[in-house]
CSV table of C-alpha atoms in Angstrom, one decimal:
chain,number,residue,atom,x,y,z
A,30,UNK,CA,51.3,31.7,-51.6
A,31,UNK,CA,54.9,31.0,-50.6
A,32,UNK,CA,56.7,33.1,-48.0
A,33,UNK,CA,58.9,34.9,-50.5
A,34,UNK,CA,55.9,36.1,-52.6
A,35,UNK,CA,54.0,37.1,-49.5
A,36,UNK,CA,56.9,39.0,-48.2
A,37,UNK,CA,57.3,40.9,-51.4
A,38,UNK,CA,53.5,41.8,-51.5
A,39,UNK,CA,53.6,43.0,-47.9
A,40,UNK,CA,56.7,45.0,-48.4
A,41,UNK,CA,55.3,46.7,-51.5
A,42,UNK,CA,52.2,47.6,-49.5
A,43,UNK,CA,54.1,48.9,-46.5
A,44,UNK,CA,56.3,51.3,-48.4
A,45,UNK,CA,53.6,53.5,-49.8
A,46,UNK,CA,51.7,53.4,-46.5
A,47,UNK,CA,54.9,54.7,-44.7
A,48,UNK,CA,55.2,57.5,-47.2
A,49,UNK,CA,51.6,58.5,-46.7
A,50,UNK,CA,52.3,58.7,-43.0
A,51,UNK,CA,55.4,60.9,-43.5
A,52,UNK,CA,53.5,63.3,-45.8
A,53,UNK,CA,50.5,63.5,-43.5
A,54,UNK,CA,52.7,64.3,-40.6
A,55,UNK,CA,54.5,67.0,-42.6
A,56,UNK,CA,51.2,68.5,-43.5
A,57,UNK,CA,50.1,68.6,-39.9
A,58,UNK,CA,53.1,70.9,-39.2
A,59,UNK,CA,51.6,73.5,-41.5
A,60,UNK,CA,47.9,74.0,-40.6
A,61,UNK,CA,46.0,75.1,-43.7
A,62,UNK,CA,49.3,75.2,-45.6
A,63,UNK,CA,50.6,78.2,-43.7
A,64,UNK,CA,53.6,78.3,-41.3
A,65,UNK,CA,52.3,81.2,-39.2
A,66,UNK,CA,51.3,79.0,-36.3
A,67,UNK,CA,54.0,76.4,-36.5
A,68,UNK,CA,56.3,77.8,-33.8
A,69,UNK,CA,53.9,78.2,-30.8
A,70,UNK,CA,50.5,76.8,-31.6
A,71,UNK,CA,50.7,73.3,-32.8
A,72,UNK,CA,49.3,70.5,-30.6
A,73,UNK,CA,51.6,68.1,-28.8
A,74,UNK,CA,50.5,65.2,-30.9
A,75,UNK,CA,51.8,66.9,-34.0
A,76,UNK,CA,55.2,67.5,-32.4
A,77,UNK,CA,55.5,63.9,-31.3
A,78,UNK,CA,56.0,63.1,-35.0
A,79,UNK,CA,54.1,59.8,-34.9
A,80,UNK,CA,53.5,59.8,-38.6
A,81,UNK,CA,57.1,60.7,-39.5
A,82,UNK,CA,58.9,58.4,-37.0
A,83,UNK,CA,56.4,55.7,-36.0
A,84,UNK,CA,54.2,55.1,-39.1
A,85,UNK,CA,56.9,56.5,-41.5
A,86,UNK,CA,60.5,55.6,-40.9
A,87,UNK,CA,59.9,52.7,-38.5
A,88,UNK,CA,57.6,51.1,-41.1
A,89,UNK,CA,59.7,51.9,-44.1
A,90,UNK,CA,62.5,49.7,-42.8
A,91,UNK,CA,60.4,46.6,-42.6
A,92,UNK,CA,58.8,47.4,-46.0
A,93,UNK,CA,62.2,47.5,-47.6
A,94,UNK,CA,63.3,44.4,-45.7
A,95,UNK,CA,60.3,42.5,-46.7
A,96,UNK,CA,60.8,43.3,-50.4
A,97,UNK,CA,64.4,42.1,-50.1
A,98,UNK,CA,63.3,39.0,-48.2
A,99,UNK,CA,60.9,38.2,-51.0
A,100,UNK,CA,63.4,38.7,-53.8
A,101,UNK,CA,66.3,36.7,-55.0
A,102,UNK,CA,68.8,39.4,-54.0
A,103,UNK,CA,72.5,39.5,-53.2
A,104,UNK,CA,72.3,38.6,-49.5
A,105,UNK,CA,73.5,35.0,-49.8
A,106,UNK,CA,72.5,32.3,-52.2
A,107,UNK,CA,70.2,29.4,-51.7
A,108,UNK,CA,68.4,28.3,-48.6
A,109,UNK,CA,70.7,30.0,-46.1
A,110,UNK,CA,70.7,33.4,-47.8
A,111,UNK,CA,66.9,33.5,-48.0
A,112,UNK,CA,66.6,32.4,-44.3
A,113,UNK,CA,68.9,35.2,-43.3
A,114,UNK,CA,66.8,37.8,-45.2
A,115,UNK,CA,63.7,36.4,-43.6
A,116,UNK,CA,65.3,36.5,-40.1
A,117,UNK,CA,66.2,40.2,-40.7
A,118,UNK,CA,62.6,40.7,-41.8
A,119,UNK,CA,61.3,39.2,-38.5
A,120,UNK,CA,63.2,41.8,-36.5
A,121,UNK,CA,62.3,44.7,-38.8
A,122,UNK,CA,58.6,43.7,-38.8
A,123,UNK,CA,58.6,43.7,-35.0
A,124,UNK,CA,60.1,47.2,-35.0
A,125,UNK,CA,57.6,48.3,-37.6
A,126,UNK,CA,54.8,46.9,-35.6
A,127,UNK,CA,55.9,49.0,-32.6
A,128,UNK,CA,56.1,52.1,-34.8
A,129,UNK,CA,52.7,51.6,-36.2
A,130,UNK,CA,51.2,51.1,-32.7
A,131,UNK,CA,52.9,54.3,-31.7
A,132,UNK,CA,51.4,56.1,-34.7
A,133,UNK,CA,48.0,54.8,-34.0
A,134,UNK,CA,48.0,55.7,-30.3
A,135,UNK,CA,49.3,59.3,-30.8
A,136,UNK,CA,47.0,59.9,-33.8
A,137,UNK,CA,44.0,58.5,-32.0
A,138,UNK,CA,44.8,60.8,-29.0
A,139,UNK,CA,45.2,63.7,-31.4
A,140,UNK,CA,41.7,63.0,-32.8
A,141,UNK,CA,40.2,62.7,-29.3
A,142,UNK,CA,41.7,65.8,-27.8
A,143,UNK,CA,41.4,68.0,-30.9
A,144,UNK,CA,43.7,70.8,-32.1
A,145,UNK,CA,45.2,73.7,-30.2
A,146,UNK,CA,43.4,76.8,-31.5
A,147,UNK,CA,42.3,80.3,-30.7
A,148,UNK,CA,38.8,80.4,-29.3
A,149,UNK,CA,37.3,83.1,-27.1
A,150,UNK,CA,40.6,85.0,-27.0
A,151,UNK,CA,42.7,82.1,-25.6
A,152,UNK,CA,44.9,79.4,-27.2
A,153,UNK,CA,44.0,76.0,-25.7
A,154,UNK,CA,42.8,72.5,-26.4
A,155,UNK,CA,39.2,73.6,-26.4
A,156,UNK,CA,37.8,70.2,-27.5
A,157,UNK,CA,39.7,68.2,-24.9
A,158,UNK,CA,36.8,67.8,-22.5
A,159,UNK,CA,34.3,66.7,-25.2
A,160,UNK,CA,35.8,63.1,-25.3
A,161,UNK,CA,35.8,63.2,-29.1
A,162,UNK,CA,32.2,64.2,-29.5
A,163,UNK,CA,33.3,67.4,-31.4
A,164,UNK,CA,34.1,65.1,-34.3
A,165,UNK,CA,30.4,64.6,-35.0
A,166,UNK,CA,29.4,68.2,-34.4
A,167,UNK,CA,30.8,70.2,-37.3
A,168,UNK,CA,29.2,73.5,-36.1
A,169,UNK,CA,31.8,73.5,-33.2
A,170,UNK,CA,34.6,73.3,-35.8
A,171,UNK,CA,34.0,76.9,-36.8
A,172,UNK,CA,34.5,78.2,-33.2
A,173,UNK,CA,38.2,78.0,-33.7
A,174,UNK,CA,39.3,81.4,-35.1
A,175,UNK,CA,42.9,80.7,-35.7
A,176,UNK,CA,44.4,78.8,-37.5
A,177,UNK,CA,41.6,78.9,-40.0
A,178,UNK,CA,40.0,75.4,-40.7
A,179,UNK,CA,42.5,73.8,-38.3
A,180,UNK,CA,39.9,71.3,-37.0
A,181,UNK,CA,39.1,70.0,-40.5
A,182,UNK,CA,42.9,69.9,-41.2
A,183,UNK,CA,43.7,67.9,-38.1
A,184,UNK,CA,40.7,65.6,-38.3
A,185,UNK,CA,41.4,64.7,-41.9
A,186,UNK,CA,45.2,64.1,-41.4
A,187,UNK,CA,44.9,62.4,-38.1
A,188,UNK,CA,42.2,60.1,-39.5
A,189,UNK,CA,44.4,59.3,-42.4
A,190,UNK,CA,47.2,58.5,-39.9
A,191,UNK,CA,44.9,56.3,-37.9
A,192,UNK,CA,43.7,54.4,-41.0
A,193,UNK,CA,47.3,54.0,-42.4
A,194,UNK,CA,48.7,52.8,-39.1
A,195,UNK,CA,45.9,50.2,-38.6
A,196,UNK,CA,46.8,48.8,-42.0
A,197,UNK,CA,50.5,48.9,-41.1
A,198,UNK,CA,49.8,47.0,-37.9
A,199,UNK,CA,48.0,44.3,-39.9
A,200,UNK,CA,50.7,44.1,-42.6
A,201,UNK,CA,53.6,44.1,-40.1
A,202,UNK,CA,51.8,41.3,-38.1
A,203,UNK,CA,51.3,39.3,-41.3
A,204,UNK,CA,55.0,39.8,-42.2
A,205,UNK,CA,56.1,38.8,-38.7
A,206,UNK,CA,54.3,35.5,-39.0
A,207,UNK,CA,55.3,35.0,-42.7
A,208,UNK,CA,58.9,35.7,-42.1
A,209,UNK,CA,59.0,33.4,-39.0
A,210,UNK,CA,57.6,30.6,-41.2
A,211,UNK,CA,60.2,31.5,-43.8
A,212,UNK,CA,63.0,31.3,-41.3
A,213,UNK,CA,61.8,27.9,-40.0
A,214,UNK,CA,60.6,26.3,-43.3
A,215,UNK,CA,62.4,28.2,-46.0
A,216,UNK,CA,60.9,29.5,-49.2
A,217,UNK,CA,58.7,27.3,-51.3
A,218,UNK,CA,59.7,28.8,-54.7
A,219,UNK,CA,61.4,26.6,-57.2
A,220,UNK,CA,65.0,27.3,-58.1
A,221,UNK,CA,65.4,28.4,-61.7
């Protein structure tokens, strides 16, 4: 596969993944679809906006850049134009890689610590000391009184962010290498 086609494939894969991260982070802001607890009782990992900023916007940029690098767009013609688009894709992919790593680390921490919830009359991170073992013990999930089903909500969405950011790390890494090769060697597609 030539560098242009590979870039287009990677870009078209990164764009929906970044949108998934944005939507997952937006849903984390409204536990169980309600805004009652949004102001005071969301966990720090939700407010860090790792899915919106890291896995979302910082990966959307390299996705679009990779699609443009793989196309026969308007940024110059011939060999030089394609190399310029590939060089831009190298820098964007590095930024996307950092964003996806940020998303992975914050989401993983959110899974490990658990949500902030009302249990035994106090709002706290009640699963923080379990080192993530609460994930395997669903009977503990019902101990959180408010927000209702917040543990299931957080586990589902943070797991989605972890999975999406792992794929984004892989794809941004592939595009980083692919675009570097494209800058050095050019695109192998035949001119029509």
